[in-house]
Amino acid sequence: MHKRIKSFATLIIFSLILGMSMTNLFAQSSGKKAETYLTEDNEIMQRFTWKGADTVYRYEFLLEKLNDNNEYEYFDLLETKETEISVSLRSGKYRYLIKVYNYLNQMDFQTKWVNFEVKKVYQPVITSVTPVTIFLDEGPSGIFTINGLELREDTVYTLENNWYEISTEVLERDVLHERAKIKVNPNLLDTGTYYIRAVNEGGLFDTSGTIRVGFAKPLDVTVAAGWTGLYMLDKYKQYNATEGASTLRQFFNDRNTTNGDSDILFWPFGLNAKVTVIPYKTARFYLGAGLNLNATYLKYTSYDYESESYTIKAPLYTAGVNGNVLFILKKRVPFRILADIHAGLGILGFMGLTVITPNHQSDPAFTLAPCLYAGADLQFYVTKKMFFTTGADFVWAITPSRNKETRKLDPMSIQFVRPSVSFGWMF
């Protein structure tokens, strides 16, 4: 019987769970109080647990401490029939082993020595942080100065809000543990409120007051003006309610011409102007609304030698309001880059469209029709305020008209791409 018990006991595998919480200290996020298990003479109640077996009668927990001569000496011997034990410890380096006794009160097994260290921990306190306001449009450095108490070498700092935390790099510490300088990556900062958390090895922490990240200018206004062109797209599309209706391209191109210029699609002469108001800004994108004005001079001359030649002069204009989403692709100048995605609705029309033949000139015609447009621009800021932009818009409209002979609707579909290059300024 004795041999069976001894053989079974020697096969027990102990998983020693050392709850090295040091102090089990957890500070409440709202203030500067901490629950602690430190005794009045700076001792710590440390709890050790392990796995046991029903065949074990008792355990002996032998504890030794490293002395000033760098040698381990006896510290305590505790006997228990449970699989846990608590002992009051001062800071220092220790080691322990556990002896296992069977029901004949004979030692069957003992573990190897396990080394551990109990460190004295201090409650960090943050009294102030500078800066407390950061403006993203002024190029933040990401450096914070923290003043307080017990800001020791093992203290870790994070910049946090209600959704995420940003790790920091410690640049400086003072010998009195009352001041530290830390740095965060400024590209990770976004608008909102933050606080700094200081945590030491024992789990004690404190938090700073509110740090606000925003923009010095809550509202931006950009104005841009420059060149625009017009490239027809509706070569094979007709939006006709009656037979014989034509698109704008067909209207401007005579298929019977012989000089090879019947496929003209691009009119290079035009001006554009844009005003954009940006009331909502983050570190990654802006939201705004804008006004878009464009004017292009269309002129076409048909030289058909079998019929009378003619010339069409048609100043085309568009005006509309649009919503803008501006994504920040590169934050720093020079050549800070923004991508402007926009879409809107407006009006399209001809101002004084005339048809001229050798013997006649028509009266100027003025038209007005609704239109939709969408596009994208890239804005390159060469300084903090000055930029140039290039991009293109797609424009689609249907001009309502009525055939004078049949009195039926004879609408004309207009679809074109409008490239542009402009110079702008941010106010």
mmCIF file of N, CA and C in Angstrom, residues 10 32 67 74 82 94 114 121 140-141 171-172 185 199 206 237 250 279 282 295 301 316 318 323 354 386 395 423:
data_model
loop_
_atom_site.group_PDB
_atom_site.id
_atom_site.type_symbol
_atom_site.label_atom_id
_atom_site.label_comp_id
_atom_site.label_asym_id
_atom_site.label_seq_id
_atom_site.Cartn_x
_atom_site.Cartn_y
_atom_site.Cartn_z
ATOM 1 N N THR A 10 4.431 10.537 -6.641
ATOM 2 C CA THR A 10 5.604 11.035 -7.369
ATOM 3 C C THR A 10 5.280 11.410 -8.800
ATOM 4 N N LYS A 32 -7.438 59.747 -7.587
ATOM 5 C CA LYS A 32 -6.076 59.459 -7.232
ATOM 6 C C LYS A 32 -6.020 58.556 -6.005
ATOM 7 N N ASN A 67 20.086 37.595 0.891
ATOM 8 C CA ASN A 67 20.586 38.563 1.869
ATOM 9 C C ASN A 67 21.583 39.515 1.231
ATOM 10 N N TYR A 74 17.253 31.054 5.041
ATOM 11 C CA TYR A 74 15.915 30.661 5.459
ATOM 12 C C TYR A 74 15.095 31.881 5.832
ATOM 13 N N GLU A 82 -4.051 22.747 2.344
ATOM 14 C CA GLU A 82 -4.709 23.363 1.213
ATOM 15 C C GLU A 82 -3.709 23.562 0.071
ATOM 16 N N TYR A 94 13.388 36.549 -3.573
ATOM 17 C CA TYR A 94 13.065 35.340 -2.840
ATOM 18 C C TYR A 94 13.145 34.128 -3.769
ATOM 19 N N VAL A 114 11.911 28.049 -7.162
ATOM 20 C CA VAL A 114 11.340 29.054 -8.041
ATOM 21 C C VAL A 114 11.726 30.431 -7.521
ATOM 22 N N VAL A 121 6.250 49.322 -4.851
ATOM 23 C CA VAL A 121 5.615 50.152 -5.864
ATOM 24 C C VAL A 121 5.112 51.435 -5.239
ATOM 25 N N PRO A 140 1.291 70.080 -34.944
ATOM 26 C CA PRO A 140 1.656 69.712 -33.571
ATOM 27 C C PRO A 140 2.916 68.868 -33.521
ATOM 28 N N SER A 141 3.704 69.071 -32.453
ATOM 29 C CA SER A 141 4.937 68.300 -32.273
ATOM 30 C C SER A 141 4.671 66.945 -31.649
ATOM 31 N N LEU A 171 10.933 60.762 -23.504
ATOM 32 C CA LEU A 171 12.123 61.509 -23.930
ATOM 33 C C LEU A 171 13.008 61.892 -22.750
ATOM 34 N N GLU A 172 12.412 62.269 -21.622
ATOM 35 C CA GLU A 172 13.182 62.720 -20.464
ATOM 36 C C GLU A 172 12.485 62.289 -19.179
ATOM 37 N N ASN A 185 3.247 60.063 -31.800
ATOM 38 C CA ASN A 185 3.297 60.342 -33.234
ATOM 39 C C ASN A 185 2.188 61.334 -33.575
ATOM 40 N N VAL A 199 1.026 54.421 -15.775
ATOM 41 C CA VAL A 199 0.865 53.125 -15.111
ATOM 42 C C VAL A 199 2.243 52.585 -14.753
ATOM 43 N N ASP A 206 -2.569 56.697 -12.667
ATOM 44 C CA ASP A 206 -3.293 57.943 -12.503
ATOM 45 C C ASP A 206 -3.525 58.526 -13.893
ATOM 46 N N LYS A 237 -25.394 57.966 -78.093
ATOM 47 C CA LYS A 237 -26.604 57.980 -77.294
ATOM 48 C C LYS A 237 -27.548 59.076 -77.761
ATOM 49 N N GLN A 250 -24.154 65.457 -82.153
ATOM 50 C CA GLN A 250 -24.710 65.412 -83.503
ATOM 51 C C GLN A 250 -25.116 66.805 -83.981
ATOM 52 N N PRO A 279 -16.986 73.269 -42.978
ATOM 53 C CA PRO A 279 -17.283 73.466 -41.562
ATOM 54 C C PRO A 279 -16.893 72.295 -40.662
ATOM 55 N N THR A 282 -11.555 66.809 -39.628
ATOM 56 C CA THR A 282 -10.841 65.856 -38.793
ATOM 57 C C THR A 282 -9.409 65.773 -39.320
ATOM 58 N N ALA A 295 -17.895 78.205 -67.658
ATOM 59 C CA ALA A 295 -18.330 78.765 -68.945
ATOM 60 C C ALA A 295 -17.357 78.311 -70.029
ATOM 61 N N THR A 301 -17.871 75.238 -87.337
ATOM 62 C CA THR A 301 -18.157 75.669 -88.715
ATOM 63 C C THR A 301 -18.220 74.449 -89.615
ATOM 64 N N LEU A 316 -21.584 78.036 -73.613
ATOM 65 C CA LEU A 316 -22.251 77.097 -72.724
ATOM 66 C C LEU A 316 -21.822 77.370 -71.278
ATOM 67 N N THR A 318 -22.514 76.358 -66.935
ATOM 68 C CA THR A 318 -23.126 75.536 -65.884
ATOM 69 C C THR A 318 -22.886 76.222 -64.553
ATOM 70 N N GLY A 323 -21.882 68.844 -52.679
ATOM 71 C CA GLY A 323 -21.281 68.411 -51.425
ATOM 72 C C GLY A 323 -19.884 67.889 -51.669
ATOM 73 N N THR A 354 -26.195 81.182 -81.517
ATOM 74 C CA THR A 354 -26.561 81.718 -82.838
ATOM 75 C C THR A 354 -26.044 80.813 -83.940
ATOM 76 N N MET A 386 -1.898 78.694 -50.158
ATOM 77 C CA MET A 386 -1.948 78.717 -51.617
ATOM 78 C C MET A 386 -1.877 77.301 -52.184
ATOM 79 N N VAL A 395 -20.659 65.632 -66.453
ATOM 80 C CA VAL A 395 -21.886 66.443 -66.433
ATOM 81 C C VAL A 395 -22.919 65.781 -67.333
ATOM 82 N N PHE A 423 -6.070 77.662 -59.892
ATOM 83 C CA PHE A 423 -5.229 78.201 -58.828
ATOM 84 C C PHE A 423 -6.173 78.630 -57.701
#
